[in-house]
Amino acid sequence: MRIESGQVAVITGAAQGIGAAFAAELTARGLSVVLLDLVRESVERTAAELGERAVAVAGDVSEPEVLADLAKQTLDRFGRVDLVINNAGIRGSGEPVWEMPAEQWDRVLGVNLLGVVNGIRAFVPHLIEAGRGHVVNVASLAGLSGAPRQSAYAASKHAVVAVSEILAGELDQVGAAVGVTVACPGFVDTPLVADLLAAPKAEPGSQAYESLARGLPAGRSVEEFLEQMSALVSTAISAPTAVERILRAVENDELYALPNGDLEDTARDRAHRVLSALERAE
């Protein structure tokens, strides 16, 4: 897909972070953008900063009717949609799998996974009918790997990767000229991960330090954790950089976009373990 002036993009989770960076970059390229976010005041403020080509809508992506109405509003206003960016996401809490409350599982999967599915169901039929367009589903590097205490988040992002792969195959089956890209960023400097990015600065005796100490498994020191976090934080990129790299993948019709590359070889190591298991099974 060639991204160009006159097109229309829809972005969920657009009030801040990567979503707002997508909106800023696309309006700068001459596109009109429809921004959806949960908090009306925040998304309206973002839209106002972008000017007359930005439209703000408030709603919860986990509710199918919100995305259906968003599609109707977009087509009623602009008569077209070219780029759908399913970006809305939340991290959830950090308990072990067996302690994660059921309501946390419901909310994280509702936003991160079903929010993407609802966006696909609402917009892809219009893209197929128009014979053009592209879908960007924002997953995470956690969707290609995983780490302790991110079970609901990683599960939702793994599912987004799978849904994206299947969607691409299904569109190919029906001969639709609609592209799919699943973005799997690592650390991006956004409010979603602000506390993680700030973790290495936690001082002994501070509230942040004590909170970390309570959340670590027995035998692991806060200092050890902070040292590891410092190395990970150093890999963080800005939201505009992530967006630039993801949009490059869109224009190259690439299914996978990893704007940070890998992180400590986590995705690569997982792939190698799967390949090794396949070899043992032969």
mmCIF file of N, CA and C in Angstrom, residues 90-101 104-105 108 112 140 142 145-158 187 192-193 195-196 210-221 225 228-229:
data_model
loop_
_atom_site.group_PDB
_atom_site.id
_atom_site.type_symbol
_atom_site.label_atom_id
_atom_site.label_comp_id
_atom_site.label_asym_id
_atom_site.label_seq_id
_atom_site.Cartn_x
_atom_site.Cartn_y
_atom_site.Cartn_z
ATOM 1 N N ILE A 90 -3.784 -2.439 26.745
ATOM 2 C CA ILE A 90 -3.476 -2.194 28.149
ATOM 3 C C ILE A 90 -2.521 -3.287 28.628
ATOM 4 N N ARG A 91 -1.765 -2.989 29.680
ATOM 5 C CA ARG A 91 -0.804 -3.961 30.199
ATOM 6 C C ARG A 91 -1.418 -4.931 31.198
ATOM 7 N N GLY A 92 -2.307 -4.462 32.024
ATOM 8 C CA GLY A 92 -2.848 -5.311 33.074
ATOM 9 C C GLY A 92 -1.893 -5.406 34.250
ATOM 10 N N SER A 93 -2.262 -6.204 35.235
ATOM 11 C CA SER A 93 -1.452 -6.358 36.442
ATOM 12 C C SER A 93 -0.396 -7.438 36.245
ATOM 13 N N GLY A 94 0.503 -7.579 37.217
ATOM 14 C CA GLY A 94 1.666 -8.437 37.033
ATOM 15 C C GLY A 94 1.759 -9.631 37.946
ATOM 16 N N GLU A 95 0.633 -10.238 38.282
ATOM 17 C CA GLU A 95 0.678 -11.424 39.135
ATOM 18 C C GLU A 95 1.090 -12.666 38.347
ATOM 19 N N PRO A 96 1.549 -13.719 39.062
ATOM 20 C CA PRO A 96 1.748 -15.012 38.384
ATOM 21 C C PRO A 96 0.432 -15.519 37.794
ATOM 22 N N VAL A 97 0.520 -16.418 36.848
ATOM 23 C CA VAL A 97 -0.681 -16.919 36.170
ATOM 24 C C VAL A 97 -1.744 -17.371 37.159
ATOM 25 N N TRP A 98 -1.315 -18.105 38.180
ATOM 26 C CA TRP A 98 -2.282 -18.695 39.104
ATOM 27 C C TRP A 98 -2.895 -17.669 40.066
ATOM 28 N N GLU A 99 -2.342 -16.470 40.109
ATOM 29 C CA GLU A 99 -2.891 -15.428 40.974
ATOM 30 C C GLU A 99 -3.589 -14.320 40.194
ATOM 31 N N MET A 100 -3.512 -14.338 38.884
ATOM 32 C CA MET A 100 -4.127 -13.292 38.074
ATOM 33 C C MET A 100 -5.644 -13.351 38.216
ATOM 34 N N PRO A 101 -6.276 -12.285 38.704
ATOM 35 C CA PRO A 101 -7.732 -12.299 38.884
ATOM 36 C C PRO A 101 -8.467 -12.503 37.560
ATOM 37 N N GLN A 104 -9.065 -9.472 35.528
ATOM 38 C CA GLN A 104 -7.917 -8.965 34.784
ATOM 39 C C GLN A 104 -7.791 -9.680 33.445
ATOM 40 N N TRP A 105 -7.953 -10.992 33.459
ATOM 41 C CA TRP A 105 -7.930 -11.749 32.204
ATOM 42 C C TRP A 105 -9.006 -11.232 31.258
ATOM 43 N N VAL A 108 -8.006 -7.545 29.970
ATOM 44 C CA VAL A 108 -6.853 -7.507 29.074
ATOM 45 C C VAL A 108 -7.184 -8.165 27.738
ATOM 46 N N ASN A 112 -7.140 -5.982 24.364
ATOM 47 C CA ASN A 112 -5.992 -6.266 23.498
ATOM 48 C C ASN A 112 -6.310 -7.215 22.351
ATOM 49 N N SER A 140 2.978 -6.922 20.090
ATOM 50 C CA SER A 140 4.115 -6.600 20.947
ATOM 51 C C SER A 140 5.164 -7.666 20.725
ATOM 52 N N ALA A 142 6.213 -9.159 23.052
ATOM 53 C CA ALA A 142 5.680 -10.178 23.966
ATOM 54 C C ALA A 142 4.770 -11.151 23.248
ATOM 55 N N SER A 145 7.303 -13.867 22.204
ATOM 56 C CA SER A 145 8.122 -14.463 23.268
ATOM 57 C C SER A 145 7.281 -14.517 24.535
ATOM 58 N N GLY A 146 7.739 -13.938 25.599
ATOM 59 C CA GLY A 146 6.997 -13.956 26.856
ATOM 60 C C GLY A 146 7.946 -13.889 28.027
ATOM 61 N N ALA A 147 7.444 -13.439 29.155
ATOM 62 C CA ALA A 147 8.254 -13.314 30.359
ATOM 63 C C ALA A 147 7.363 -13.502 31.568
ATOM 64 N N PRO A 148 7.951 -13.883 32.717
ATOM 65 C CA PRO A 148 7.139 -14.044 33.919
ATOM 66 C C PRO A 148 6.336 -12.789 34.249
ATOM 67 N N ARG A 149 5.160 -12.998 34.791
ATOM 68 C CA ARG A 149 4.265 -11.942 35.281
ATOM 69 C C ARG A 149 3.689 -11.066 34.172
ATOM 70 N N GLN A 150 3.606 -11.594 32.993
ATOM 71 C CA GLN A 150 2.897 -10.880 31.922
ATOM 72 C C GLN A 150 1.980 -11.844 31.166
ATOM 73 N N SER A 151 1.387 -12.784 31.913
ATOM 74 C CA SER A 151 0.648 -13.871 31.266
ATOM 75 C C SER A 151 -0.527 -13.368 30.436
ATOM 76 N N ALA A 152 -1.396 -12.541 31.011
ATOM 77 C CA ALA A 152 -2.566 -12.083 30.264
ATOM 78 C C ALA A 152 -2.144 -11.201 29.095
ATOM 79 N N TYR A 153 -1.193 -10.307 29.336
ATOM 80 C CA TYR A 153 -0.722 -9.413 28.286
ATOM 81 C C TYR A 153 -0.087 -10.211 27.147
ATOM 82 N N ALA A 154 0.848 -11.099 27.478
ATOM 83 C CA ALA A 154 1.525 -11.877 26.445
ATOM 84 C C ALA A 154 0.553 -12.787 25.712
ATOM 85 N N ALA A 155 -0.370 -13.397 26.449
ATOM 86 C CA ALA A 155 -1.360 -14.262 25.798
ATOM 87 C C ALA A 155 -2.183 -13.467 24.784
ATOM 88 N N SER A 156 -2.589 -12.260 25.168
ATOM 89 C CA SER A 156 -3.390 -11.443 24.249
ATOM 90 C C SER A 156 -2.584 -11.050 23.020
ATOM 91 N N LYS A 157 -1.302 -10.740 23.210
ATOM 92 C CA LYS A 157 -0.481 -10.308 22.082
ATOM 93 C C LYS A 157 -0.094 -11.480 21.183
ATOM 94 N N HIS A 158 0.148 -12.660 21.754
ATOM 95 C CA HIS A 158 0.344 -13.857 20.931
ATOM 96 C C HIS A 158 -0.894 -14.090 20.062
ATOM 97 N N PHE A 187 10.350 -2.095 23.776
ATOM 98 C CA PHE A 187 10.129 -0.913 24.601
ATOM 99 C C PHE A 187 10.011 0.329 23.722
ATOM 100 N N LEU A 192 2.218 3.983 28.389
ATOM 101 C CA LEU A 192 1.889 2.599 28.725
ATOM 102 C C LEU A 192 3.013 1.908 29.489
ATOM 103 N N VAL A 193 4.256 2.275 29.184
ATOM 104 C CA VAL A 193 5.402 1.628 29.835
ATOM 105 C C VAL A 193 6.236 2.628 30.618
ATOM 106 N N ASP A 195 6.224 3.480 33.720
ATOM 107 C CA ASP A 195 6.740 2.992 35.001
ATOM 108 C C ASP A 195 7.904 2.029 34.801
ATOM 109 N N LEU A 196 7.859 1.241 33.717
ATOM 110 C CA LEU A 196 8.977 0.338 33.440
ATOM 111 C C LEU A 196 10.223 1.120 33.037
ATOM 112 N N GLU A 210 10.242 0.092 47.047
ATOM 113 C CA GLU A 210 9.550 -0.849 47.928
ATOM 114 C C GLU A 210 8.496 -1.652 47.166
ATOM 115 N N SER A 211 7.850 -1.009 46.210
ATOM 116 C CA SER A 211 6.863 -1.712 45.398
ATOM 117 C C SER A 211 7.530 -2.810 44.578
ATOM 118 N N LEU A 212 8.686 -2.516 44.018
ATOM 119 C CA LEU A 212 9.439 -3.519 43.272
ATOM 120 C C LEU A 212 9.833 -4.680 44.169
ATOM 121 N N ALA A 213 10.300 -4.368 45.368
ATOM 122 C CA ALA A 213 10.742 -5.407 46.297
ATOM 123 C C ALA A 213 9.613 -6.371 46.622
ATOM 124 N N ARG A 214 8.403 -5.856 46.764
ATOM 125 C CA ARG A 214 7.256 -6.718 47.090
ATOM 126 C C ARG A 214 6.872 -7.606 45.910
ATOM 127 N N GLY A 215 7.149 -7.144 44.677
ATOM 128 C CA GLY A 215 6.715 -7.892 43.498
ATOM 129 C C GLY A 215 7.702 -8.901 42.977
ATOM 130 N N LEU A 216 8.937 -8.909 43.534
ATOM 131 C CA LEU A 216 9.955 -9.825 43.021
ATOM 132 C C LEU A 216 9.881 -11.187 43.709
ATOM 133 N N PRO A 217 10.233 -12.251 42.986
ATOM 134 C CA PRO A 217 10.240 -13.580 43.610
ATOM 135 C C PRO A 217 11.320 -13.676 44.668
ATOM 136 N N ALA A 218 11.147 -14.613 45.576
ATOM 137 C CA ALA A 218 12.118 -14.805 46.662
ATOM 138 C C ALA A 218 13.497 -15.107 46.090
ATOM 139 N N GLY A 219 14.507 -14.482 46.678
ATOM 140 C CA GLY A 219 15.879 -14.738 46.258
ATOM 141 C C GLY A 219 16.388 -13.804 45.185
ATOM 142 N N ARG A 220 15.518 -12.945 44.653
ATOM 143 C CA ARG A 220 15.970 -12.002 43.628
ATOM 144 C C ARG A 220 15.990 -10.606 44.213
ATOM 145 N N SER A 221 17.115 -9.934 44.126
ATOM 146 C CA SER A 221 17.249 -8.611 44.720
ATOM 147 C C SER A 221 16.717 -7.529 43.785
ATOM 148 N N PHE A 225 17.335 -6.772 39.636
ATOM 149 C CA PHE A 225 16.241 -6.455 38.724
ATOM 150 C C PHE A 225 16.477 -5.113 38.031
ATOM 151 N N GLN A 228 19.050 -5.293 35.280
ATOM 152 C CA GLN A 228 18.499 -5.881 34.062
ATOM 153 C C GLN A 228 17.577 -4.891 33.354
ATOM 154 N N MET A 229 16.754 -4.188 34.138
ATOM 155 C CA MET A 229 15.830 -3.227 33.550
ATOM 156 C C MET A 229 16.584 -2.094 32.873
#
